[in-house]
Coordinates of C-alpha atoms in Angstrom, one line a residue:
M1 CA 74.7 115.9 123.3
S2 CA 73.7 118.9 121.2
I3 CA 75.0 119.2 117.6
N4 CA 77.4 122.1 117.0
V5 CA 77.0 124.3 113.9
L6 CA 79.5 126.7 112.4
L7 CA 78.2 129.4 110.1
V8 CA 80.4 131.0 107.4
D9 CA 79.5 133.9 105.1
D10 CA 81.2 137.1 104.1
E11 CA 77.9 139.0 104.1
A12 CA 77.0 140.2 107.6
I13 CA 73.3 140.3 106.8
D14 CA 73.2 136.8 105.4
L15 CA 75.2 135.5 108.3
E16 CA 72.9 137.0 110.9
W17 CA 69.8 135.7 109.0
L18 CA 71.3 132.2 109.0
R19 CA 72.1 132.3 112.7
R20 CA 68.6 133.3 113.6
R21 CA 67.1 130.6 111.4
V22 CA 69.3 127.8 112.8
L23 CA 68.6 128.9 116.4
A24 CA 64.8 128.9 115.6
S25 CA 65.0 125.2 114.6
P26 CA 63.2 122.7 116.8
L27 CA 66.4 120.5 116.6
D28 CA 69.0 120.4 119.4
L29 CA 71.5 122.6 117.7
A30 CA 74.0 125.1 119.0
V31 CA 75.8 127.8 117.0
V32 CA 79.4 127.6 118.2
G33 CA 80.6 130.4 116.0
T34 CA 80.0 132.6 113.0
A35 CA 82.8 133.7 110.7
N36 CA 83.1 136.1 107.8
S37 CA 86.0 134.3 106.2
G38 CA 87.4 130.8 105.8
F39 CA 90.5 131.8 107.8
N40 CA 88.4 132.9 110.8
A41 CA 86.3 129.7 110.5
L42 CA 89.4 127.5 110.6
K43 CA 90.5 129.3 113.8
I44 CA 87.2 128.5 115.4
M45 CA 87.5 124.8 114.4
E46 CA 90.8 124.6 116.2
Q47 CA 89.1 125.6 119.4
E48 CA 85.6 124.2 119.2
R49 CA 84.0 120.8 118.3
V50 CA 82.1 121.4 115.1
D51 CA 79.6 118.9 113.6
I52 CA 78.0 120.8 110.8
I53 CA 79.2 123.7 108.7
L54 CA 76.9 125.9 106.7
S55 CA 79.1 128.0 104.3
D56 CA 78.7 130.4 101.4
I57 CA 80.6 128.8 98.5
R58 CA 81.8 132.1 97.0
M59 CA 83.9 134.2 99.4
P60 CA 86.9 136.6 98.8
I61 CA 90.5 135.5 99.6
M62 CA 89.6 131.9 100.4
M63 CA 86.8 130.2 98.4
G64 CA 84.3 128.0 100.3
T65 CA 85.5 124.9 98.6
E66 CA 89.2 125.6 99.7
F67 CA 88.0 126.3 103.2
A68 CA 86.1 123.0 103.2
R69 CA 89.2 121.0 102.1
R70 CA 91.1 122.5 105.1
A71 CA 88.2 121.9 107.4
K72 CA 88.1 118.3 106.5
V73 CA 91.8 118.0 107.4
I74 CA 91.0 119.3 111.0
H75 CA 87.9 117.1 111.3
P76 CA 87.5 114.6 108.5
K77 CA 83.9 113.7 109.5
V78 CA 82.5 117.2 109.7
K79 CA 79.3 117.7 107.6
I80 CA 79.6 120.6 105.2
V81 CA 76.6 122.3 103.4
F82 CA 77.3 124.9 100.8
I83 CA 74.9 127.9 100.2
S84 CA 75.1 129.7 96.8
G85 CA 73.1 131.5 94.2
H86 CA 72.1 129.9 90.8
E87 CA 75.1 131.6 89.1
D88 CA 77.5 129.6 91.4
F89 CA 75.9 126.2 90.7
S90 CA 79.0 125.4 88.5
Y91 CA 80.8 124.9 91.8
A92 CA 78.5 121.9 92.6
K93 CA 80.8 119.5 90.9
E94 CA 83.8 120.6 93.0
A95 CA 81.6 120.4 96.1
I96 CA 80.8 116.8 95.3
E97 CA 84.5 116.0 94.9
I98 CA 85.2 117.1 98.4
N99 CA 82.3 115.1 99.8
A100 CA 80.0 118.0 100.7
S101 CA 76.9 116.8 102.6
G102 CA 74.5 119.1 100.8
Y103 CA 73.9 122.2 98.6
L104 CA 71.3 124.9 99.2
L105 CA 70.4 127.6 96.7
K106 CA 69.7 131.3 97.7
P107 CA 67.3 132.5 98.7
V108 CA 67.1 129.5 101.2
E109 CA 63.6 128.6 102.3
D110 CA 63.2 127.7 106.0
K111 CA 61.6 124.4 104.9
D112 CA 64.7 123.4 102.8
L113 CA 67.1 124.5 105.6
Y114 CA 65.3 122.6 108.3
E115 CA 65.0 119.5 106.2
M116 CA 68.7 119.6 105.5
L117 CA 69.6 120.1 109.2
E118 CA 67.2 117.3 110.3
S119 CA 68.8 114.9 107.8
L120 CA 72.3 115.7 108.9
S121 CA 71.4 115.6 112.6
A122 CA 69.9 112.1 112.2
S123 CA 73.0 111.0 110.3
L124 CA 75.3 112.4 113.1
E125 CA 73.2 110.7 115.8
Q126 CA 73.4 107.4 114.0
E127 CA 77.2 107.7 113.7
R128 CA 77.5 108.6 117.3
E129 CA 75.6 105.5 118.3
Q130 CA 77.7 103.3 116.1
N131 CA 81.0 104.7 117.5
R132 CA 80.1 104.7 121.2
S133 CA 83.1 102.8 122.6
F134 CA 85.9 103.0 125.1
T135 CA 87.4 105.8 123.0
E136 CA 84.5 108.1 123.5
A137 CA 83.9 107.1 127.1
L138 CA 87.3 108.6 128.1
S139 CA 87.1 112.3 128.7
L140 CA 90.0 114.6 127.9
V141 CA 90.8 114.9 131.6
N142 CA 90.9 111.1 132.0
K143 CA 93.2 110.8 129.0
E144 CA 95.6 113.4 130.5
L145 CA 95.5 111.5 133.8
I146 CA 96.2 108.2 132.1
L147 CA 99.1 109.8 130.3
R148 CA 100.6 111.1 133.5
W149 CA 100.1 107.7 135.1
F150 CA 102.0 106.1 132.2
E151 CA 104.9 108.5 132.6
E152 CA 105.4 107.6 136.3
A153 CA 108.5 105.3 136.6
S154 CA 107.0 103.4 139.5
P155 CA 103.3 104.0 139.5
E156 CA 100.9 103.8 142.3
P157 CA 97.7 101.7 141.6
A158 CA 95.4 103.7 139.4
E159 CA 92.8 105.9 141.1
P160 CA 89.3 104.5 141.3
H161 CA 87.9 106.7 138.5
L162 CA 90.9 105.8 136.2
R163 CA 90.4 102.1 137.1
S164 CA 86.8 102.3 136.0
A165 CA 87.8 103.9 132.7
L166 CA 90.5 101.3 132.1
N167 CA 88.5 98.2 133.1
P168 CA 86.4 97.9 129.9
L169 CA 89.6 98.0 127.9
L170 CA 91.4 95.3 130.0
Q171 CA 88.5 92.8 129.9
K172 CA 89.8 91.2 126.7
G173 CA 93.4 92.2 127.2
A174 CA 95.0 95.4 125.8
A175 CA 98.3 96.8 124.5
A176 CA 99.8 100.2 124.2
A177 CA 101.4 101.6 121.0
I178 CA 103.3 104.9 120.6
V179 CA 103.0 106.6 117.2
E180 CA 105.6 109.1 116.2
I181 CA 105.7 111.3 113.0
D182 CA 109.2 111.0 111.6
D183 CA 111.4 114.0 110.8
L184 CA 108.6 116.5 111.3
E185 CA 110.8 119.4 112.4
W186 CA 113.3 119.4 109.6
K187 CA 110.8 118.5 106.8
L188 CA 108.7 121.6 107.8
R189 CA 111.6 123.9 108.6
D190 CA 111.5 125.8 105.2
L191 CA 107.7 126.6 105.6
S192 CA 106.2 129.6 107.3
E193 CA 104.8 129.2 110.8
E194 CA 101.2 129.1 109.4
E195 CA 102.1 126.6 106.6
A196 CA 103.8 124.3 109.2
R197 CA 100.7 124.4 111.4
V198 CA 98.5 123.5 108.5
K199 CA 100.8 120.6 107.5
T200 CA 101.0 119.3 111.0
R201 CA 97.2 119.5 111.4
Q202 CA 96.8 117.6 108.1
M203 CA 99.1 114.8 109.3
T204 CA 97.4 114.7 112.7
G205 CA 94.0 114.6 111.0
L206 CA 95.1 111.6 108.9
I207 CA 96.1 109.7 112.0
R208 CA 92.9 110.6 113.8
A209 CA 90.7 109.7 110.9
F210 CA 92.4 106.3 110.3
V211 CA 92.2 105.4 114.0
E212 CA 88.5 106.4 114.1
S213 CA 87.5 104.7 110.9
A214 CA 89.4 101.5 111.7
K215 CA 88.1 101.5 115.3
L216 CA 91.7 101.0 116.3
G217 CA 91.4 102.1 119.9
T218 CA 91.8 105.1 122.1
L219 CA 94.1 107.9 120.7
I220 CA 95.8 110.1 123.3
P221 CA 97.9 113.0 122.0
V222 CA 101.3 113.4 123.7
H223 CA 102.9 116.0 121.6
H224 CA 102.1 117.5 118.2
H225 CA 104.2 114.6 116.6
R226 CA 103.5 111.8 119.1
F227 CA 100.4 109.8 120.1
V228 CA 99.5 106.8 122.3
I229 CA 97.0 104.2 121.1
L230 CA 95.4 101.9 123.6
C231 CA 93.8 98.9 121.9
S232 CA 91.9 95.8 122.9
L233 CA 91.5 94.3 119.4
P234 CA 93.1 90.8 118.9
P235 CA 96.9 91.1 118.6
D236 CA 97.1 90.1 115.0
S237 CA 94.4 92.6 114.0
F238 CA 96.0 95.4 116.0
L239 CA 99.4 94.8 114.4
S240 CA 98.0 94.5 110.9
L241 CA 96.0 97.8 111.3
L242 CA 99.1 99.6 112.6
D243 CA 101.0 98.4 109.5
E244 CA 98.2 99.8 107.4
L245 CA 98.4 103.1 109.3
I246 CA 102.1 103.3 108.5
Q247 CA 101.5 102.6 104.8
H248 CA 98.6 105.0 104.7
M249 CA 100.7 107.8 106.1
A250 CA 103.6 107.2 103.8
G251 CA 101.3 107.4 100.8
S252 CA 99.3 110.5 101.9
S253 CA 101.8 112.7 103.7
P254 CA 105.3 114.2 103.4
C255 CA 106.3 112.4 106.6
T256 CA 106.3 108.8 107.6
L257 CA 105.4 107.1 110.9
T258 CA 107.3 104.8 113.3
I259 CA 105.3 102.9 115.8
G260 CA 106.6 101.2 119.0
V261 CA 104.3 98.4 120.4
G262 CA 104.2 96.9 123.9
R263 CA 103.0 93.4 124.8
Y264 CA 99.3 92.6 125.7
A265 CA 98.2 93.0 129.3
Q266 CA 95.3 91.8 131.4
D267 CA 95.6 94.3 134.3
E268 CA 96.7 97.9 135.2
A269 CA 100.3 97.0 136.0
G270 CA 100.6 95.1 132.8
L271 CA 99.2 98.0 130.7
H272 CA 101.6 100.4 132.4
E273 CA 104.4 98.0 131.5
S274 CA 103.1 97.7 128.0
Y275 CA 103.5 101.5 127.7
Q276 CA 107.0 101.4 128.9
Q277 CA 107.8 98.6 126.5
A278 CA 106.3 100.6 123.6
T279 CA 108.5 103.6 124.6
A280 CA 111.6 101.3 124.7
A281 CA 110.7 99.8 121.3
L282 CA 110.2 103.2 119.7
S283 CA 113.6 104.4 121.1
A284 CA 115.2 101.7 119.0
K285 CA 114.2 103.6 115.9
W286 CA 117.6 105.2 115.6
L287 CA 119.1 101.6 115.4
L288 CA 116.5 99.8 113.4
G289 CA 115.3 102.6 111.1
K290 CA 112.0 104.6 110.7
N291 CA 108.8 104.1 108.7
R292 CA 108.2 100.8 110.4
L293 CA 106.6 98.9 113.3
I294 CA 108.9 98.0 116.2
R295 CA 107.7 95.4 118.7
D296 CA 109.1 94.8 122.2
N297 CA 109.8 91.0 122.0
L298 CA 112.1 90.9 124.9
E299 CA 110.5 89.2 127.9
S300 CA 111.0 90.7 131.4
S301 CA 113.7 89.0 133.4
P302 CA 113.2 87.9 137.0
R303 CA 116.0 88.8 139.4
G304 CA 118.9 86.5 139.4
T305 CA 118.5 85.4 135.8
P306 CA 121.0 86.3 133.1
G307 CA 118.6 88.8 131.6
A308 CA 118.4 90.7 134.9
R309 CA 122.2 90.7 135.2
I310 CA 122.4 92.2 131.7
E311 CA 120.0 95.0 132.7
Q312 CA 122.1 95.8 135.7
T313 CA 125.3 95.8 133.6
V314 CA 123.6 98.2 131.1
V315 CA 122.7 100.5 134.0
Q316 CA 126.4 100.5 135.1
L317 CA 127.5 101.1 131.5
L318 CA 125.3 104.2 131.3
E319 CA 126.8 105.5 134.6
A320 CA 130.3 104.9 133.3
I321 CA 129.4 106.8 130.1
I322 CA 128.1 109.8 132.1
Q323 CA 131.1 109.8 134.4
Y324 CA 133.6 109.7 131.4
D325 CA 135.1 106.5 132.8
L326 CA 136.5 104.9 129.6
V327 CA 138.0 101.9 131.5
A328 CA 134.7 101.1 133.1
I329 CA 132.9 101.4 129.7
D330 CA 135.2 98.9 128.2
D331 CA 134.8 96.5 131.2
H332 CA 131.0 96.6 131.0
L333 CA 130.9 96.1 127.2
L334 CA 133.2 93.1 127.6
E335 CA 130.9 91.7 130.4
L336 CA 127.9 92.1 128.1
F337 CA 129.4 90.5 125.0
K338 CA 131.6 87.8 126.6
S339 CA 129.0 85.0 126.4
A340 CA 126.7 86.3 123.6
G341 CA 126.1 83.9 120.8
K342 CA 125.6 85.1 117.3
K343 CA 121.8 84.8 117.5
D344 CA 121.8 86.8 120.8
V345 CA 123.8 89.8 119.5
Y346 CA 120.8 91.5 117.7
E347 CA 118.6 91.4 120.8
L348 CA 121.5 92.5 123.0
I349 CA 122.2 95.5 120.8
V350 CA 118.6 96.6 120.8
R351 CA 118.4 96.2 124.6
I352 CA 121.6 98.2 125.2
T353 CA 120.8 101.0 122.9
S354 CA 117.1 101.2 123.9
K355 CA 118.0 101.4 127.5
L356 CA 120.7 104.0 127.0
H357 CA 118.5 106.1 124.8
A358 CA 115.5 106.0 127.2
D359 CA 117.7 106.9 130.2
L360 CA 119.5 109.7 128.4
Q361 CA 116.1 111.2 127.5
Q362 CA 115.4 111.5 131.2
Q363 CA 118.4 113.8 131.3
N364 CA 117.1 115.8 128.2
E365 CA 119.8 114.2 126.0
N366 CA 119.2 112.3 122.8
L367 CA 121.5 109.3 122.0
Y368 CA 121.3 109.3 118.2
E369 CA 121.3 113.1 117.9
L370 CA 124.5 113.3 120.0
L371 CA 126.1 110.7 117.8
Q372 CA 124.6 112.2 114.6
W373 CA 123.7 108.6 113.8
E374 CA 121.6 108.4 110.6
S375 CA 119.0 105.5 110.3
H376 CA 121.1 103.6 107.8
Q377 CA 124.3 103.6 109.9
P378 CA 123.3 100.8 112.2
D379 CA 123.3 98.4 109.3
I380 CA 127.0 98.3 109.7
L381 CA 126.6 96.3 112.9
F382 CA 124.9 93.5 111.0
Q383 CA 127.6 93.4 108.4
F384 CA 130.4 92.5 110.8
E385 CA 131.5 88.9 110.8
T386 CA 132.6 88.5 114.4
I387 CA 131.4 89.7 117.8
H388 CA 134.9 91.2 118.3
D389 CA 134.3 93.5 115.3
I390 CA 130.9 94.6 116.8
L391 CA 132.4 95.1 120.2
S392 CA 135.2 97.3 118.7
W393 CA 132.8 99.4 116.8
M394 CA 130.5 99.9 119.8
R395 CA 133.4 100.7 122.1
R396 CA 134.5 103.5 119.7
R397 CA 131.0 105.0 119.5
F398 CA 130.4 104.8 123.3
F399 CA 133.8 106.4 124.0
E400 CA 132.7 109.1 121.6
L401 CA 129.4 109.5 123.4
S402 CA 131.0 109.7 126.8
E403 CA 133.4 112.4 125.6
L404 CA 130.6 114.4 123.9
L405 CA 128.6 114.4 127.2
Y406 CA 131.7 115.4 129.2
V407 CA 132.5 118.3 126.9
K408 CA 128.9 119.4 126.9
R409 CA 128.9 119.4 130.7
Q410 CA 132.1 121.4 130.8
R411 CA 130.7 124.0 128.4
Q412 CA 127.6 124.3 130.5
K413 CA 129.7 124.8 133.7
R414 CA 131.8 127.4 131.9
K415 CA 128.7 129.2 130.7
L416 CA 127.3 129.2 134.2
I417 CA 130.5 130.6 135.7
D418 CA 130.6 133.3 133.0
E419 CA 127.0 134.2 133.8
I420 CA 127.8 134.4 137.6
M421 CA 130.9 136.6 136.9
N422 CA 128.8 138.9 134.7
Y423 CA 126.2 139.1 137.5
V424 CA 128.9 140.0 140.0
E425 CA 130.3 142.7 137.7
E426 CA 126.9 144.3 137.2
N427 CA 126.2 144.4 140.9
L428 CA 129.7 145.3 142.3
E429 CA 128.4 148.4 143.9
K430 CA 125.8 146.4 145.9
K431 CA 126.1 143.9 148.7
I432 CA 126.7 140.5 147.0
T433 CA 126.3 137.2 149.0
L434 CA 126.7 133.6 147.8
K435 CA 123.2 132.9 149.1
E436 CA 121.7 135.7 147.0
V437 CA 123.6 134.7 143.8
A438 CA 122.7 131.0 144.4
A439 CA 119.0 131.9 144.6
H440 CA 119.2 134.0 141.5
F441 CA 120.6 131.1 139.5
D442 CA 118.4 128.5 141.2
F443 CA 121.1 126.5 142.9
T444 CA 122.0 125.7 146.6
P445 CA 124.7 127.9 148.0
N446 CA 126.9 124.9 148.9
Y447 CA 126.8 123.5 145.4
L448 CA 127.3 126.8 143.7
G449 CA 130.2 127.6 146.0
F450 CA 131.8 124.3 145.3
L451 CA 131.3 124.6 141.5
F452 CA 132.7 128.1 141.4
K453 CA 135.9 127.2 143.4
E454 CA 136.4 124.1 141.2
E455 CA 136.0 126.0 138.0
Y456 CA 137.6 129.4 138.8
G457 CA 140.1 128.3 141.5
L458 CA 139.0 130.9 144.1
P459 CA 136.3 130.8 146.8
F460 CA 133.3 132.9 145.7
S461 CA 133.8 135.4 148.6
E462 CA 137.4 136.0 147.7
Y463 CA 136.5 136.6 144.1
V464 CA 133.8 139.1 145.0
N465 CA 136.3 141.0 147.3
E466 CA 138.9 140.9 144.5
R467 CA 136.5 142.4 142.0
K468 CA 135.1 145.0 144.5
T469 CA 138.7 146.1 145.2
G470 CA 139.3 146.4 141.5
R471 CA 136.2 148.7 141.2
V472 CA 137.4 150.8 144.1
F473 CA 140.8 151.3 142.3
E474 CA 138.8 152.4 139.2
L475 CA 136.8 154.9 141.3
L476 CA 139.8 156.2 143.2
S477 CA 141.5 157.0 139.8
D478 CA 138.8 159.6 139.2
P479 CA 139.9 162.8 141.0
T480 CA 136.5 164.3 140.9
L481 CA 135.2 161.7 143.4
K482 CA 135.6 162.2 147.1
I483 CA 136.7 159.2 149.2
Y484 CA 133.5 159.3 151.3
E485 CA 131.5 159.3 148.0
I486 CA 133.3 156.2 146.8
A487 CA 132.7 154.5 150.2
E488 CA 128.9 155.3 149.9
R489 CA 128.8 154.2 146.3
M490 CA 130.4 150.8 147.2
G491 CA 127.8 150.3 150.0
Y492 CA 129.9 151.3 153.0
K493 CA 127.9 153.4 155.5
N494 CA 131.0 154.0 157.7
I495 CA 134.0 155.5 156.0
I496 CA 136.3 154.4 158.8
Y497 CA 135.4 150.8 158.2
F498 CA 135.9 151.4 154.4
N499 CA 139.4 152.7 155.1
R500 CA 140.2 149.8 157.4
Q501 CA 139.0 147.2 154.9
F502 CA 140.9 148.8 152.0
K503 CA 144.1 148.9 154.1
Q504 CA 143.7 145.3 155.1
I505 CA 143.6 144.3 151.5
T506 CA 146.2 146.7 150.0
G507 CA 148.4 147.7 152.9
M508 CA 147.5 151.4 152.5
T509 CA 144.6 153.7 153.1
P510 CA 142.6 155.1 150.1
G511 CA 144.3 158.5 150.6
E512 CA 147.7 156.9 150.7
Y513 CA 146.9 155.0 147.5
R514 CA 146.0 158.3 145.7
K515 CA 149.2 160.0 146.9
K516 CA 151.2 157.1 145.7
Q517 CA 149.4 157.1 142.3
K518 CA 149.6 160.9 142.2
I519 CA 145.9 161.3 141.7

């Protein structure tokens, strides 16, 4: 693999000279970009893999040392060499502080440049050799495919190429962990878009650098605030390093991390389940709090066991919450807690809330955001003295959740009906069919017709006829318009049919209506 070099200098002549000298080197080097400012260089780094940076130390707007600091956030292991004149040598101390890999004085001799590049290339090759592992064996495409496979609720066996990528990881057993940056959105909300991007890159860089340096495993980005780690280290080492990562982030960043961890697996199905377990564990963050490691310690329950019956009752509880069936919510909660001992309550609460949160997420809803439940509030549950107190508290909160979801659905329905009515109003002078309107709003005609009648109280076709008639009345009130002009404007090609339709609805012809209204 060739070594990628980025060149940065605000002087076009010096930049071109440097580019030609690097390309003339006998080493396997590729110039992936040239930039006349630190800002442009950072943009290149976001799009290209960069191994070595050769940069002028004195540049307008953003000094080379400031650019280097930001570059290290994007790629902590990049090698940076500064180029400057004798008068800028005072910057050498600052360059040392940010771990620059070298310093060249202008005018740079070919011999000095090539010796520096050769030394850095050798160092990079040695690092690559040391770090060759499962992490680097996985291509970006394979990582994306693995992530999609993890997201499948009932996955098919992994494809052969994925199986060959996963097998080295599973030889010693492996587990999945999901890392989430806490409160990222609201902690960055007062920053500009560019500042927020820089902060996010910094935090992402901290996570990547830690995972790489600790050889923690394979890091797969999910979103800008969430990552998956696949690890085959011994369980104790894995958990210890994850704790270190949480502490490292808390001490080096404005945000903290919460990590959900699944159980160790020996095969593909087990690894997929480990990912699901890590997801469920992370979803308990709203209950257990953030800035911590959350493990899934609940064993899977075979059918027919009490654990399986609990899972089924939780599914029924969610259905009752969605259907706004308060009686059924109460029944299912009583069923869940009726035989729970004090030592079982904690695990039962985690299981219920994790399942509810995970299932609601499938419907683009968020349990703790709906309830506006801060991380300290769940402590209340563990201050109650009896199961009856816990049950009463949870009943109130789930009744509240059910009502919130119901009200939200009603608002969404009302908003949709309002949008349909506006659409009809804007197209009254055209032919309007239920099929066309359903296609416009991406629904089936049967469902939209049922929903409209349920919400408005009239079949859709009757509503359209009612509104079209109202528009005809408006047009007839304008004496400057001829009746045949109104008929044509409303989409009737035959004025006789227009007259017949109008009379059928109003009991009079358009002309009789005008006489009666003295128009």
